[in-house]
PDB file of C-alpha atoms and ligand atoms in Angstrom:
ATOM      1  CA  MET A  25     -23.115   4.811 -31.711  1.00  0.00           C
ATOM      2  CA  ASN A  26     -23.114   8.259 -33.129  1.00  0.00           C
ATOM      3  CA  GLU A  27     -23.868   9.327 -36.385  1.00  0.00           C
ATOM      4  CA  ALA A  28     -21.857  11.801 -38.239  1.00  0.00           C
ATOM      5  CA  PHE A  29     -21.771  13.609 -41.980  1.00  0.00           C
ATOM      6  CA  ILE A  30     -18.408  13.851 -43.617  1.00  0.00           C
ATOM      7  CA  GLY A  31     -18.217  16.338 -46.789  1.00  0.00           C
ATOM      8  CA  LEU A  32     -15.463  15.069 -49.082  1.00  0.00           C
ATOM      9  CA  GLY A  33     -13.778  17.434 -51.600  1.00  0.00           C
ATOM     10  CA  SER A  34     -10.771  17.273 -54.043  1.00  0.00           C
ATOM     11  CA  ASN A  35      -9.313  19.006 -56.945  1.00  0.00           C
ATOM     12  CA  LEU A  36      -6.092  18.044 -57.249  1.00  0.00           C
ATOM     13  CA  ASN A  37      -3.917  14.804 -57.954  1.00  0.00           C
ATOM     14  CA  THR A  38      -6.875  12.860 -59.775  1.00  0.00           C
ATOM     15  CA  PRO A  39      -9.839  13.818 -57.180  1.00  0.00           C
ATOM     16  CA  MET A  40     -11.925  10.873 -57.979  1.00  0.00           C
ATOM     17  CA  GLU A  41      -9.280   8.655 -56.813  1.00  0.00           C
ATOM     18  CA  GLN A  42      -8.163  10.671 -53.707  1.00  0.00           C
ATOM     19  CA  LEU A  43     -12.060  10.352 -52.869  1.00  0.00           C
ATOM     20  CA  GLN A  44     -12.362   6.459 -53.530  1.00  0.00           C
ATOM     21  CA  GLN A  45      -9.012   6.298 -51.220  1.00  0.00           C
ATOM     22  CA  ALA A  46     -10.654   8.122 -48.594  1.00  0.00           C
ATOM     23  CA  ILE A  47     -13.863   6.069 -48.693  1.00  0.00           C
ATOM     24  CA  THR A  48     -11.659   3.071 -48.404  1.00  0.00           C
ATOM     25  CA  GLN A  49      -9.852   4.359 -45.266  1.00  0.00           C
ATOM     26  CA  LEU A  50     -12.954   5.420 -43.776  1.00  0.00           C
ATOM     27  CA  GLU A  51     -14.224   1.995 -44.375  1.00  0.00           C
ATOM     28  CA  GLN A  52     -11.317   0.195 -42.979  1.00  0.00           C
ATOM     29  CA  HIS A  53     -11.327   2.313 -39.579  1.00  0.00           C
ATOM     30  CA  ALA A  54     -11.659   0.184 -36.763  1.00  0.00           C
ATOM     31  CA  GLU A  55     -14.366   2.567 -34.757  1.00  0.00           C
ATOM     32  CA  ILE A  56     -16.279   3.629 -38.143  1.00  0.00           C
ATOM     33  CA  THR A  57     -18.634   0.791 -38.599  1.00  0.00           C
ATOM     34  CA  LYS A  58     -20.859   1.668 -41.373  1.00  0.00           C
ATOM     35  CA  VAL A  59     -20.250   4.493 -44.489  1.00  0.00           C
ATOM     36  CA  THR A  60     -22.938   5.561 -46.627  1.00  0.00           C
ATOM     37  CA  LEU A  61     -22.366   7.427 -50.007  1.00  0.00           C
ATOM     38  CA  SER A  62     -24.083  10.138 -51.698  1.00  0.00           C
ATOM     39  CA  GLU A  63     -23.345  10.406 -55.430  1.00  0.00           C
ATOM     40  CA  PHE A  64     -20.287  11.747 -56.481  1.00  0.00           C
ATOM     41  CA  TYR A  65     -20.608  15.341 -58.358  1.00  0.00           C
ATOM     42  CA  SER A  66     -18.373  17.710 -60.112  1.00  0.00           C
ATOM     43  CA  SER A  67     -18.701  21.412 -59.209  1.00  0.00           C
ATOM     44  CA  LYS A  68     -17.283  24.859 -59.923  1.00  0.00           C
ATOM     45  CA  PRO A  69     -14.869  26.276 -57.279  1.00  0.00           C
ATOM     46  CA  VAL A  70     -16.666  28.351 -54.569  1.00  0.00           C
ATOM     47  CA  GLY A  71     -13.920  30.854 -53.918  1.00  0.00           C
ATOM     48  CA  PRO A  72     -10.862  31.681 -55.797  1.00  0.00           C
ATOM     49  CA  GLN A  73     -12.117  30.769 -59.622  1.00  0.00           C
ATOM     50  CA  ASP A  74      -8.432  30.180 -61.177  1.00  0.00           C
ATOM     51  CA  GLN A  75      -8.324  26.620 -59.765  1.00  0.00           C
ATOM     52  CA  PRO A  76      -9.694  23.361 -61.385  1.00  0.00           C
ATOM     53  CA  ASP A  77     -13.206  21.705 -60.797  1.00  0.00           C
ATOM     54  CA  TYR A  78     -13.947  19.957 -57.615  1.00  0.00           C
ATOM     55  CA  VAL A  79     -15.407  16.168 -56.986  1.00  0.00           C
ATOM     56  CA  ASN A  80     -17.744  16.602 -54.283  1.00  0.00           C
ATOM     57  CA  ALA A  81     -19.203  13.850 -52.048  1.00  0.00           C
ATOM     58  CA  VAL A  82     -20.958  13.431 -48.890  1.00  0.00           C
ATOM     59  CA  ALA A  83     -20.716  10.102 -46.687  1.00  0.00           C
ATOM     60  CA  ILE A  84     -22.964   9.210 -43.458  1.00  0.00           C
ATOM     61  CA  ILE A  85     -20.985   7.175 -40.996  1.00  0.00           C
ATOM     62  CA  THR A  86     -21.675   5.187 -38.133  1.00  0.00           C
ATOM     63  CA  THR A  87     -19.053   5.487 -35.331  1.00  0.00           C
ATOM     64  CA  SER A  88     -17.929   4.972 -31.636  1.00  0.00           C
ATOM     65  CA  LEU A  89     -15.285   8.084 -32.220  1.00  0.00           C
ATOM     66  CA  ALA A  90     -16.237  11.105 -30.353  1.00  0.00           C
ATOM     67  CA  PRO A  91     -16.226  14.492 -32.442  1.00  0.00           C
ATOM     68  CA  ILE A  92     -12.170  15.750 -31.570  1.00  0.00           C
ATOM     69  CA  PRO A  93     -11.116  12.028 -32.173  1.00  0.00           C
ATOM     70  CA  LEU A  94     -13.119  11.511 -34.988  1.00  0.00           C
ATOM     71  CA  LEU A  95     -11.557  14.941 -36.472  1.00  0.00           C
ATOM     72  CA  ASP A  96      -8.122  13.742 -35.647  1.00  0.00           C
ATOM     73  CA  ALA A  97      -9.206  10.378 -37.462  1.00  0.00           C
ATOM     74  CA  LEU A  98     -10.581  12.612 -40.551  1.00  0.00           C
ATOM     75  CA  GLN A  99      -7.215  14.759 -40.257  1.00  0.00           C
ATOM     76  CA  ALA A 100      -4.841  11.933 -40.107  1.00  0.00           C
ATOM     77  CA  ILE A 101      -6.702  10.546 -43.808  1.00  0.00           C
ATOM     78  CA  GLU A 102      -6.136  14.062 -45.258  1.00  0.00           C
ATOM     79  CA  ASN A 103      -2.425  13.973 -44.362  1.00  0.00           C
ATOM     80  CA  SER A 104      -1.722  10.175 -45.387  1.00  0.00           C
ATOM     81  CA  GLN A 105      -2.882  11.379 -48.995  1.00  0.00           C
ATOM     82  CA  HIS A 106      -0.473  14.113 -48.973  1.00  0.00           C
ATOM     83  CA  ARG A 107      -2.927  17.189 -48.529  1.00  0.00           C
ATOM     84  CA  VAL A 108      -1.498  19.908 -49.892  1.00  0.00           C
ATOM     85  CA  ARG A 109      -3.395  23.446 -49.467  1.00  0.00           C
ATOM     86  CA  GLU A 110      -1.720  26.086 -51.480  1.00  0.00           C
ATOM     87  CA  ARG A 111      -3.694  29.129 -50.043  1.00  0.00           C
ATOM     88  CA  HIS A 112      -6.531  29.762 -48.238  1.00  0.00           C
ATOM     89  CA  TRP A 113      -9.781  28.706 -50.066  1.00  0.00           C
ATOM     90  CA  GLY A 114      -7.605  27.471 -52.850  1.00  0.00           C
ATOM     91  CA  PRO A 115      -6.734  23.837 -54.461  1.00  0.00           C
ATOM     92  CA  ARG A 116      -6.415  21.028 -52.294  1.00  0.00           C
ATOM     93  CA  THR A 117      -5.838  17.398 -52.771  1.00  0.00           C
ATOM     94  CA  LEU A 118      -8.126  16.255 -50.201  1.00  0.00           C
ATOM     95  CA  ASP A 119     -10.524  17.543 -47.789  1.00  0.00           C
ATOM     96  CA  LEU A 120     -12.741  15.909 -45.240  1.00  0.00           C
ATOM     97  CA  ASP A 121     -14.964  18.153 -43.202  1.00  0.00           C
ATOM     98  CA  LEU A 122     -16.981  17.046 -40.530  1.00  0.00           C
ATOM     99  CA  LEU A 123     -20.344  18.849 -41.427  1.00  0.00           C
ATOM    100  CA  LYS A 124     -22.704  17.107 -38.850  1.00  0.00           C
ATOM    101  CA  TYR A 125     -22.315  15.144 -35.769  1.00  0.00           C
ATOM    102  CA  ASN A 126     -25.686  13.578 -34.210  1.00  0.00           C
ATOM    103  CA  ASN A 127     -27.475  16.692 -33.749  1.00  0.00           C
ATOM    104  CA  ASP A 128     -24.611  18.176 -31.542  1.00  0.00           C
ATOM    105  CA  LYS A 129     -23.716  21.971 -31.374  1.00  0.00           C
ATOM    106  CA  ILE A 130     -19.984  22.349 -31.213  1.00  0.00           C
ATOM    107  CA  ASP A 131     -18.002  25.442 -30.778  1.00  0.00           C
ATOM    108  CA  MET A 132     -14.419  24.836 -29.919  1.00  0.00           C
ATOM    109  CA  ASP A 133     -11.194  26.346 -31.500  1.00  0.00           C
ATOM    110  CA  ARG A 134     -10.580  23.413 -33.734  1.00  0.00           C
ATOM    111  CA  LEU A 135     -14.163  22.320 -34.576  1.00  0.00           C
ATOM    112  CA  THR A 136     -17.289  24.173 -35.145  1.00  0.00           C
ATOM    113  CA  VAL A 137     -20.358  21.497 -35.762  1.00  0.00           C
ATOM    114  CA  PRO A 138     -22.776  21.964 -37.413  1.00  0.00           C
ATOM    115  CA  HIS A 139     -20.462  23.352 -40.265  1.00  0.00           C
ATOM    116  CA  PRO A 140     -20.745  26.936 -40.461  1.00  0.00           C
ATOM    117  CA  PHE A 141     -20.955  27.270 -44.124  1.00  0.00           C
ATOM    118  CA  MET A 142     -22.634  23.746 -45.004  1.00  0.00           C
ATOM    119  CA  LEU A 143     -26.151  25.205 -45.495  1.00  0.00           C
ATOM    120  CA  GLU A 144     -25.005  27.803 -48.373  1.00  0.00           C
ATOM    121  CA  ARG A 145     -23.079  25.100 -50.343  1.00  0.00           C
ATOM    122  CA  GLY A 146     -24.670  23.335 -52.972  1.00  0.00           C
ATOM    123  CA  PHE A 147     -21.563  20.931 -53.196  1.00  0.00           C
ATOM    124  CA  VAL A 148     -22.754  19.854 -49.997  1.00  0.00           C
ATOM    125  CA  ILE A 149     -26.473  19.982 -50.037  1.00  0.00           C
ATOM    126  CA  LYS A 150     -27.247  18.259 -52.914  1.00  0.00           C
ATOM    127  CA  PRO A 151     -25.202  15.255 -52.143  1.00  0.00           C
ATOM    128  CA  MET A 152     -26.692  15.250 -48.552  1.00  0.00           C
ATOM    129  CA  ALA A 153     -30.022  15.639 -50.260  1.00  0.00           C
ATOM    130  CA  ASP A 154     -29.396  12.116 -52.060  1.00  0.00           C
ATOM    131  CA  LEU A 155     -29.163  10.597 -48.605  1.00  0.00           C
ATOM    132  CA  VAL A 156     -31.411  12.329 -46.428  1.00  0.00           C
ATOM    133  CA  PRO A 157     -33.763  14.584 -48.360  1.00  0.00           C
ATOM    134  CA  GLU A 158     -36.314  14.653 -45.350  1.00  0.00           C
ATOM    135  CA  MET A 159     -33.884  15.466 -42.674  1.00  0.00           C
ATOM    136  CA  LEU A 160     -34.129  18.721 -40.642  1.00  0.00           C
ATOM    137  CA  LEU A 161     -30.976  20.817 -40.926  1.00  0.00           C
ATOM    138  CA  HIS A 162     -29.784  23.225 -38.295  1.00  0.00           C
ATOM    139  CA  ASN A 163     -31.990  26.020 -39.563  1.00  0.00           C
ATOM    140  CA  GLY A 164     -35.425  24.186 -39.522  1.00  0.00           C
ATOM    141  CA  CYS A 165     -35.444  23.565 -42.974  1.00  0.00           C
ATOM    142  CA  THR A 166     -35.451  20.042 -44.867  1.00  0.00           C
ATOM    143  CA  VAL A 167     -32.791  19.296 -46.808  1.00  0.00           C
ATOM    144  CA  THR A 168     -34.762  19.254 -49.893  1.00  0.00           C
ATOM    145  CA  GLU A 169     -36.188  22.703 -49.176  1.00  0.00           C
ATOM    146  CA  GLN A 170     -32.575  24.096 -48.632  1.00  0.00           C
ATOM    147  CA  LEU A 171     -31.708  22.969 -51.811  1.00  0.00           C
ATOM    148  CA  SER A 172     -34.140  24.495 -53.447  1.00  0.00           C
ATOM    149  CA  SER A 173     -32.796  27.810 -52.239  1.00  0.00           C
ATOM    150  CA  LEU A 174     -29.162  27.274 -53.784  1.00  0.00           C
ATOM    151  CA  ASP A 175     -28.007  27.510 -57.186  1.00  0.00           C
ATOM    152  CA  THR A 176     -26.735  24.178 -58.363  1.00  0.00           C
ATOM    153  CA  SER A 177     -26.422  24.548 -61.967  1.00  0.00           C
ATOM    154  CA  ASP A 178     -22.840  23.971 -61.972  1.00  0.00           C
ATOM    155  CA  LEU A 179     -23.084  20.446 -60.291  1.00  0.00           C
ATOM    156  CA  ILE A 180     -22.902  17.566 -62.626  1.00  0.00           C
ATOM    157  CA  SER A 181     -23.498  13.936 -61.084  1.00  0.00           C
ATOM    158  CA  LEU A 182     -20.497  11.835 -62.247  1.00  0.00           C
TER     159      LEU A 182
HETATM  160  N1  LIG B 214     -15.454  24.313 -54.006  1.00  0.00           N
HETATM  161  C1  LIG B 214     -16.198  23.236 -54.398  1.00  0.00           C
HETATM  162  N2  LIG B 214     -16.867  23.478 -55.395  1.00  0.00           N
HETATM  163  N3  LIG B 214     -15.724  22.295 -53.569  1.00  0.00           N
HETATM  164  C2  LIG B 214     -15.117  22.152 -52.276  1.00  0.00           C
HETATM  165  O1  LIG B 214     -14.927  21.182 -51.974  1.00  0.00           O
HETATM  166  C3  LIG B 214     -14.562  23.188 -51.844  1.00  0.00           C
HETATM  167  N4  LIG B 214     -13.734  23.637 -51.026  1.00  0.00           N
HETATM  168  C4  LIG B 214     -13.274  24.483 -50.569  1.00  0.00           C
HETATM  169  C5  LIG B 214     -13.533  25.775 -51.176  1.00  0.00           C
HETATM  170  C6  LIG B 214     -12.087  26.483 -51.624  1.00  0.00           C
HETATM  171  C7  LIG B 214     -14.077  26.849 -50.270  1.00  0.00           C
HETATM  172  N5  LIG B 214     -14.086  25.509 -52.414  1.00  0.00           N
HETATM  173  C8  LIG B 214     -14.890  24.511 -52.840  1.00  0.00           C
HETATM  174  O2  LIG B 214     -12.618  24.573 -49.520  1.00  0.00           O
END
């Protein structure tokens, strides 16, 4: 069995419902046996500011899926919820990012793991700190240490 971290984000079409629905789909997936959820947070957009605030969360899943089949499963969930992404770094209905897969390093066209931007994003590190504060990240810091280096003043626990 494998342990993967999934970042969830939405800022269109009732974001809370998008996340809830995505979590239900993860829980119902035949090859995902356990889903553990962080708190939900409202966050200011990273990137263009002329878009709604996001709702973000992180899930730890236990899965028999290898990384690429897991990525396919996440993209199938995004598509089933009619993912729209209007522009690069613009608003989206649902984002499911594969942040971490065991301690694997993956560098493929479709998939880079650990996620290249996760360390600098409060909307990822703060929910991770709810779940595994002592876990070591790929830069050698614990999640709590990483969190203390970030400005998370925009994050509101929902
Ligand atoms: N900003 C926030 N706050 N939350 C996200 O999930 C998010 N996702 C993105 C970009 C556009 C980078 N900004 C974000 O993809």
